[in-house]
Amino acid sequence: DAGITQSPRHKVTETGTPVTLRCHQTENHRYMYWYRQDPGHGLRLIHYSYGVKDTDKGEVSDGYSVSRSKTEDFLLTLESATSSQTSVYFCAIRAADRDEKLFFGSGTQLSVL
Amino acid sequence: GNSVTQMEGPVTLSEEAFLTINCTYTATGYPSLFWYVQYPGEGLQLLLKATKADDKGSNKGFEATYRKETTSFHLEKGSVQVSDSAVYFCALGVKTSYDKVIFGPGTSLSVIP
């Protein structure tokens, strides 16, 4: 456990609406990641952050933006949600003090109708 | 590019059966290799890792050996239990400026009594 909390745990929204998912950590880890999990695709990296205000795109970043104004919070925003963004979203941190392991949050189930 | 391929399953085994889940990878350089496990309703957890060729990772009766010559990291367990039912992800970690972990599609395992 690395003190990761994702919110909300579940969300249902309509196409075209903005959605923000929050990842909060309590251990001051530098690296944070957002993944989406879909059947047949495993986990795919959306965006990641290597420090406050330092973020970069992953392999499936289109339609998503992120912000990291504080070390402990990493926000993922869907500016205008689409049905293809229905997925389970996982936040992860990389613990440099624990052999560089990735620790994952419990996930957010997002449904876009 | 870097990628991971693994058998997708689902795999169904009887309790105490032998388990093999195949994983092969493509990578530039010398990646670290991982197996993560996801129990129902939870995020992923690191099961084992290997950081260089011929290393064997092991944990909870599971083993995997980093084979550079065959670019493989197959997961094995001699006698599975019902509690091993989960989704297993093979992954590789690329040493770049900002380490990223690339996941395979996952293999669902069901163990029946």
mmCIF file of C-alpha atoms in Angstrom:
data_model
loop_
_atom_site.group_PDB
_atom_site.id
_atom_site.type_symbol
_atom_site.label_atom_id
_atom_site.label_comp_id
_atom_site.label_asym_id
_atom_site.label_seq_id
_atom_site.Cartn_x
_atom_site.Cartn_y
_atom_site.Cartn_z
ATOM 1 C CA ASP A 1 0.000 0.000 0.000
ATOM 2 C CA ALA A 2 1.427 3.397 -0.941
ATOM 3 C CA GLY A 3 -1.364 5.634 0.255
ATOM 4 C CA ILE A 4 -3.076 6.069 -3.117
ATOM 5 C CA THR A 5 -6.699 7.147 -3.265
ATOM 6 C CA GLN A 6 -8.701 7.507 -6.448
ATOM 7 C CA SER A 7 -11.969 9.395 -6.653
ATOM 8 C CA PRO A 8 -14.650 8.850 -7.606
ATOM 9 C CA ARG A 9 -14.716 5.038 -7.587
ATOM 10 C CA HIS A 10 -17.593 4.953 -10.048
ATOM 11 C CA LYS A 11 -19.016 7.546 -12.398
ATOM 12 C CA VAL A 12 -21.676 7.585 -15.071
ATOM 13 C CA THR A 13 -21.765 10.563 -17.375
ATOM 14 C CA GLU A 14 -23.139 11.640 -20.719
ATOM 15 C CA THR A 15 -21.322 12.119 -23.990
ATOM 16 C CA GLY A 16 -19.913 15.610 -24.352
ATOM 17 C CA THR A 17 -19.637 16.421 -20.661
ATOM 18 C CA PRO A 18 -16.311 17.170 -18.940
ATOM 19 C CA VAL A 19 -15.082 14.701 -16.343
ATOM 20 C CA THR A 20 -12.195 14.950 -13.888
ATOM 21 C CA LEU A 21 -10.727 12.003 -12.050
ATOM 22 C CA ARG A 22 -8.498 12.544 -9.057
ATOM 23 C CA CYS A 23 -5.528 10.587 -7.787
ATOM 24 C CA HIS A 24 -4.174 11.474 -4.365
ATOM 25 C CA GLN A 25 -1.051 10.062 -2.721
ATOM 26 C CA THR A 26 0.252 10.593 0.789
ATOM 27 C CA GLU A 27 3.921 9.590 0.395
ATOM 28 C CA ASN A 28 5.423 12.331 -1.809
ATOM 29 C CA HIS A 29 6.393 10.069 -4.689
ATOM 30 C CA ARG A 30 7.687 11.920 -7.700
ATOM 31 C CA TYR A 31 6.365 9.745 -10.525
ATOM 32 C CA MET A 32 2.634 9.306 -11.085
ATOM 33 C CA TYR A 33 0.805 7.636 -13.952
ATOM 34 C CA TRP A 34 -2.678 7.310 -15.390
ATOM 35 C CA TYR A 35 -3.611 4.079 -17.160
ATOM 36 C CA ARG A 36 -6.813 2.823 -18.695
ATOM 37 C CA GLN A 37 -7.743 -0.842 -18.658
ATOM 38 C CA ASP A 38 -9.805 -2.376 -21.427
ATOM 39 C CA PRO A 39 -10.483 -6.016 -22.344
ATOM 40 C CA GLY A 40 -7.912 -7.316 -24.800
ATOM 41 C CA HIS A 41 -5.640 -4.306 -24.328
ATOM 42 C CA GLY A 42 -4.369 -4.698 -20.817
ATOM 43 C CA LEU A 43 -3.263 -1.407 -19.323
ATOM 44 C CA ARG A 44 -2.390 1.470 -21.603
ATOM 45 C CA LEU A 45 -0.585 4.567 -20.441
ATOM 46 C CA ILE A 46 -2.526 7.804 -20.890
ATOM 47 C CA HIS A 47 -0.284 10.412 -19.261
ATOM 48 C CA TYR A 48 2.405 10.484 -16.647
ATOM 49 C CA SER A 49 4.087 13.017 -14.418
ATOM 50 C CA TYR A 50 7.632 13.275 -13.142
ATOM 51 C CA GLY A 51 7.055 16.191 -10.816
ATOM 52 C CA VAL A 52 4.918 19.230 -10.080
ATOM 53 C CA LYS A 53 3.866 20.822 -13.358
ATOM 54 C CA ASP A 54 5.920 18.249 -15.300
ATOM 55 C CA THR A 55 3.772 15.909 -17.349
ATOM 56 C CA ASP A 56 4.037 14.018 -20.612
ATOM 57 C CA LYS A 57 1.869 11.982 -22.942
ATOM 58 C CA GLY A 58 1.558 8.237 -22.986
ATOM 59 C CA GLU A 59 0.413 5.999 -25.806
ATOM 60 C CA VAL A 60 -3.317 6.877 -25.682
ATOM 61 C CA SER A 61 -3.369 10.534 -24.668
ATOM 62 C CA ASP A 62 -5.828 11.895 -27.265
ATOM 63 C CA GLY A 63 -8.932 13.317 -25.590
ATOM 64 C CA TYR A 64 -7.269 13.510 -22.171
ATOM 65 C CA SER A 65 -5.387 16.187 -20.277
ATOM 66 C CA VAL A 66 -3.681 16.121 -16.899
ATOM 67 C CA SER A 67 -2.512 18.524 -14.262
ATOM 68 C CA ARG A 68 -0.206 18.249 -11.299
ATOM 69 C CA SER A 69 -0.136 21.437 -9.259
ATOM 70 C CA LYS A 70 0.863 19.638 -6.041
ATOM 71 C CA THR A 71 3.034 16.577 -5.496
ATOM 72 C CA GLU A 72 0.177 14.663 -3.927
ATOM 73 C CA ASP A 73 -2.503 15.199 -6.586
ATOM 74 C CA PHE A 74 -2.603 14.115 -10.216
ATOM 75 C CA LEU A 75 -5.804 14.979 -12.061
ATOM 76 C CA LEU A 76 -7.024 13.392 -15.283
ATOM 77 C CA THR A 77 -9.569 15.368 -17.303
ATOM 78 C CA LEU A 78 -11.735 14.262 -20.165
ATOM 79 C CA GLU A 79 -12.636 17.600 -21.751
ATOM 80 C CA SER A 80 -15.621 16.193 -23.662
ATOM 81 C CA ALA A 81 -16.296 12.587 -22.798
ATOM 82 C CA THR A 82 -16.999 10.051 -25.553
ATOM 83 C CA SER A 83 -18.337 6.509 -25.356
ATOM 84 C CA SER A 84 -14.892 5.189 -26.352
ATOM 85 C CA GLN A 85 -13.602 6.537 -23.057
ATOM 86 C CA THR A 86 -15.773 4.137 -21.091
ATOM 87 C CA SER A 87 -13.125 2.209 -19.201
ATOM 88 C CA VAL A 88 -11.544 1.498 -15.859
ATOM 89 C CA TYR A 89 -8.928 4.105 -15.000
ATOM 90 C CA PHE A 90 -6.011 3.346 -12.720
ATOM 91 C CA CYS A 91 -3.606 5.728 -11.120
ATOM 92 C CA ALA A 92 -0.156 4.478 -10.155
ATOM 93 C CA ILE A 93 2.911 5.810 -8.415
ATOM 94 C CA ARG A 94 6.486 4.628 -8.754
ATOM 95 C CA ALA A 95 8.159 4.167 -5.402
ATOM 96 C CA ALA A 96 11.834 4.973 -5.757
ATOM 97 C CA ASP A 97 12.320 3.968 -2.127
ATOM 98 C CA ARG A 98 10.756 0.544 -2.651
ATOM 99 C CA ASP A 99 12.779 -0.888 -5.487
ATOM 100 C CA GLU A 100 11.023 1.264 -8.092
ATOM 101 C CA LYS A 101 7.791 -0.719 -7.757
ATOM 102 C CA LEU A 102 4.578 0.552 -9.244
ATOM 103 C CA PHE A 103 1.718 0.789 -6.765
ATOM 104 C CA PHE A 104 -1.804 1.108 -8.100
ATOM 105 C CA GLY A 105 -4.960 2.705 -6.808
ATOM 106 C CA SER A 106 -8.223 0.786 -6.711
ATOM 107 C CA GLY A 107 -9.460 2.204 -9.983
ATOM 108 C CA THR A 108 -12.334 4.349 -11.256
ATOM 109 C CA GLN A 109 -15.043 2.726 -13.324
ATOM 110 C CA LEU A 110 -16.208 5.364 -15.829
ATOM 111 C CA SER A 111 -19.224 4.853 -18.064
ATOM 112 C CA VAL A 112 -19.972 7.377 -20.803
ATOM 113 C CA LEU A 113 -23.494 7.006 -22.151
ATOM 114 C CA GLY B 1 9.073 -0.296 -30.444
ATOM 115 C CA ASN B 2 8.636 -1.901 -27.039
ATOM 116 C CA SER B 3 5.819 -4.382 -26.554
ATOM 117 C CA VAL B 4 4.667 -7.378 -24.564
ATOM 118 C CA THR B 5 2.742 -10.364 -25.848
ATOM 119 C CA GLN B 6 1.108 -12.927 -23.602
ATOM 120 C CA MET B 7 -1.479 -15.650 -23.932
ATOM 121 C CA GLU B 8 -4.841 -14.065 -23.271
ATOM 122 C CA GLY B 9 -6.807 -16.983 -21.951
ATOM 123 C CA PRO B 10 -9.038 -17.372 -20.120
ATOM 124 C CA VAL B 11 -7.190 -20.243 -18.523
ATOM 125 C CA THR B 12 -9.123 -22.656 -16.329
ATOM 126 C CA LEU B 13 -7.267 -25.154 -14.148
ATOM 127 C CA SER B 14 -8.129 -27.577 -11.414
ATOM 128 C CA GLU B 15 -6.655 -27.007 -7.974
ATOM 129 C CA GLU B 16 -3.076 -28.354 -7.652
ATOM 130 C CA ALA B 17 -2.509 -28.287 -11.414
ATOM 131 C CA PHE B 18 0.681 -26.867 -12.947
ATOM 132 C CA LEU B 19 0.434 -23.375 -14.362
ATOM 133 C CA THR B 20 2.344 -21.781 -17.223
ATOM 134 C CA ILE B 21 1.470 -18.404 -18.684
ATOM 135 C CA ASN B 22 3.644 -17.492 -21.639
ATOM 136 C CA CYS B 23 5.058 -14.006 -22.100
ATOM 137 C CA THR B 24 7.382 -12.697 -24.789
ATOM 138 C CA TYR B 25 8.636 -9.193 -25.279
ATOM 139 C CA THR B 26 10.215 -6.835 -27.770
ATOM 140 C CA ALA B 27 12.433 -4.109 -26.421
ATOM 141 C CA THR B 28 15.383 -1.936 -27.203
ATOM 142 C CA GLY B 29 18.146 -2.060 -24.669
ATOM 143 C CA TYR B 30 17.889 -4.133 -21.504
ATOM 144 C CA PRO B 31 14.480 -3.882 -19.895
ATOM 145 C CA SER B 32 13.372 -5.057 -16.494
ATOM 146 C CA LEU B 33 10.554 -7.603 -16.599
ATOM 147 C CA PHE B 34 7.596 -7.940 -14.255
ATOM 148 C CA TRP B 35 4.543 -9.982 -13.497
ATOM 149 C CA TYR B 36 1.636 -8.122 -11.926
ATOM 150 C CA VAL B 37 -1.528 -9.723 -10.550
ATOM 151 C CA GLN B 38 -4.995 -8.217 -10.320
ATOM 152 C CA TYR B 39 -7.550 -9.771 -7.985
ATOM 153 C CA PRO B 40 -11.227 -9.058 -8.644
ATOM 154 C CA GLY B 41 -12.206 -5.465 -7.912
ATOM 155 C CA GLU B 42 -8.671 -4.377 -7.093
ATOM 156 C CA GLY B 43 -5.747 -2.581 -8.672
ATOM 157 C CA LEU B 44 -2.636 -4.384 -9.861
ATOM 158 C CA GLN B 45 0.030 -5.638 -7.473
ATOM 159 C CA LEU B 46 3.595 -6.557 -8.299
ATOM 160 C CA LEU B 47 4.006 -10.334 -8.100
ATOM 161 C CA LEU B 48 7.657 -10.692 -9.104
ATOM 162 C CA LYS B 49 10.373 -9.067 -11.157
ATOM 163 C CA ALA B 50 13.716 -9.706 -12.833
ATOM 164 C CA THR B 51 16.142 -7.011 -13.845
ATOM 165 C CA LYS B 52 18.682 -8.805 -16.016
ATOM 166 C CA ALA B 53 19.158 -11.873 -18.183
ATOM 167 C CA ASP B 54 18.997 -15.239 -16.384
ATOM 168 C CA ASP B 55 17.555 -13.663 -13.230
ATOM 169 C CA LYS B 56 14.725 -15.630 -11.664
ATOM 170 C CA GLY B 57 11.958 -13.757 -9.907
ATOM 171 C CA SER B 58 9.878 -15.657 -7.371
ATOM 172 C CA ASN B 59 7.066 -14.957 -4.933
ATOM 173 C CA LYS B 60 4.171 -16.915 -3.392
ATOM 174 C CA GLY B 61 5.207 -20.081 -5.250
ATOM 175 C CA PHE B 62 5.290 -18.335 -8.628
ATOM 176 C CA GLU B 63 8.499 -18.167 -10.651
ATOM 177 C CA ALA B 64 9.662 -16.594 -13.889
ATOM 178 C CA THR B 65 13.106 -16.551 -15.514
ATOM 179 C CA TYR B 66 14.373 -13.709 -17.704
ATOM 180 C CA ARG B 67 15.442 -15.394 -20.956
ATOM 181 C CA LYS B 68 17.208 -12.962 -23.226
ATOM 182 C CA GLU B 69 17.888 -15.509 -25.970
ATOM 183 C CA THR B 70 14.187 -16.252 -26.403
ATOM 184 C CA THR B 71 12.956 -12.807 -25.205
ATOM 185 C CA SER B 72 10.622 -14.559 -22.795
ATOM 186 C CA PHE B 73 9.504 -14.334 -19.169
ATOM 187 C CA HIS B 74 7.055 -17.185 -18.669
ATOM 188 C CA LEU B 75 5.191 -17.409 -15.360
ATOM 189 C CA GLU B 76 4.997 -20.817 -13.662
ATOM 190 C CA LYS B 77 3.567 -22.309 -10.501
ATOM 191 C CA GLY B 78 3.776 -25.943 -9.559
ATOM 192 C CA SER B 79 0.429 -26.283 -7.769
ATOM 193 C CA VAL B 80 -2.252 -23.619 -8.114
ATOM 194 C CA GLN B 81 -4.892 -22.842 -5.517
ATOM 195 C CA VAL B 82 -8.373 -21.396 -5.820
ATOM 196 C CA SER B 83 -7.012 -18.186 -4.284
ATOM 197 C CA ASP B 84 -4.702 -17.765 -7.306
ATOM 198 C CA SER B 85 -7.710 -16.941 -9.497
ATOM 199 C CA ALA B 86 -6.925 -13.506 -10.906
ATOM 200 C CA VAL B 87 -5.711 -11.692 -14.004
ATOM 201 C CA TYR B 88 -1.954 -11.834 -14.577
ATOM 202 C CA PHE B 89 -0.093 -9.151 -16.512
ATOM 203 C CA CYS B 90 3.374 -9.433 -17.949
ATOM 204 C CA ALA B 91 5.159 -6.099 -18.220
ATOM 205 C CA LEU B 92 8.461 -4.531 -19.101
ATOM 206 C CA GLY B 93 10.123 -1.435 -17.763
ATOM 207 C CA VAL B 94 12.191 0.672 -20.094
ATOM 208 C CA LYS B 95 15.101 2.648 -18.787
ATOM 209 C CA THR B 96 14.652 6.027 -20.386
ATOM 210 C CA SER B 97 14.681 9.460 -18.899
ATOM 211 C CA TYR B 98 11.345 8.743 -17.287
ATOM 212 C CA ASP B 99 10.769 5.079 -16.746
ATOM 213 C CA LYS B 100 7.574 3.732 -18.208
ATOM 214 C CA VAL B 101 6.093 0.305 -17.717
ATOM 215 C CA ILE B 102 4.445 -1.362 -20.710
ATOM 216 C CA PHE B 103 1.851 -4.028 -19.982
ATOM 217 C CA GLY B 104 0.666 -7.039 -21.892
ATOM 218 C CA PRO B 105 -3.072 -7.648 -22.389
ATOM 219 C CA GLY B 106 -3.429 -9.824 -19.279
ATOM 220 C CA THR B 107 -4.308 -13.493 -18.803
ATOM 221 C CA SER B 108 -7.352 -14.429 -16.791
ATOM 222 C CA LEU B 109 -6.864 -17.504 -14.597
ATOM 223 C CA SER B 110 -9.668 -19.405 -12.917
ATOM 224 C CA VAL B 111 -8.814 -22.236 -10.553
ATOM 225 C CA ILE B 112 -11.641 -24.614 -9.717
ATOM 226 C CA PRO B 113 -11.745 -26.912 -6.696
#
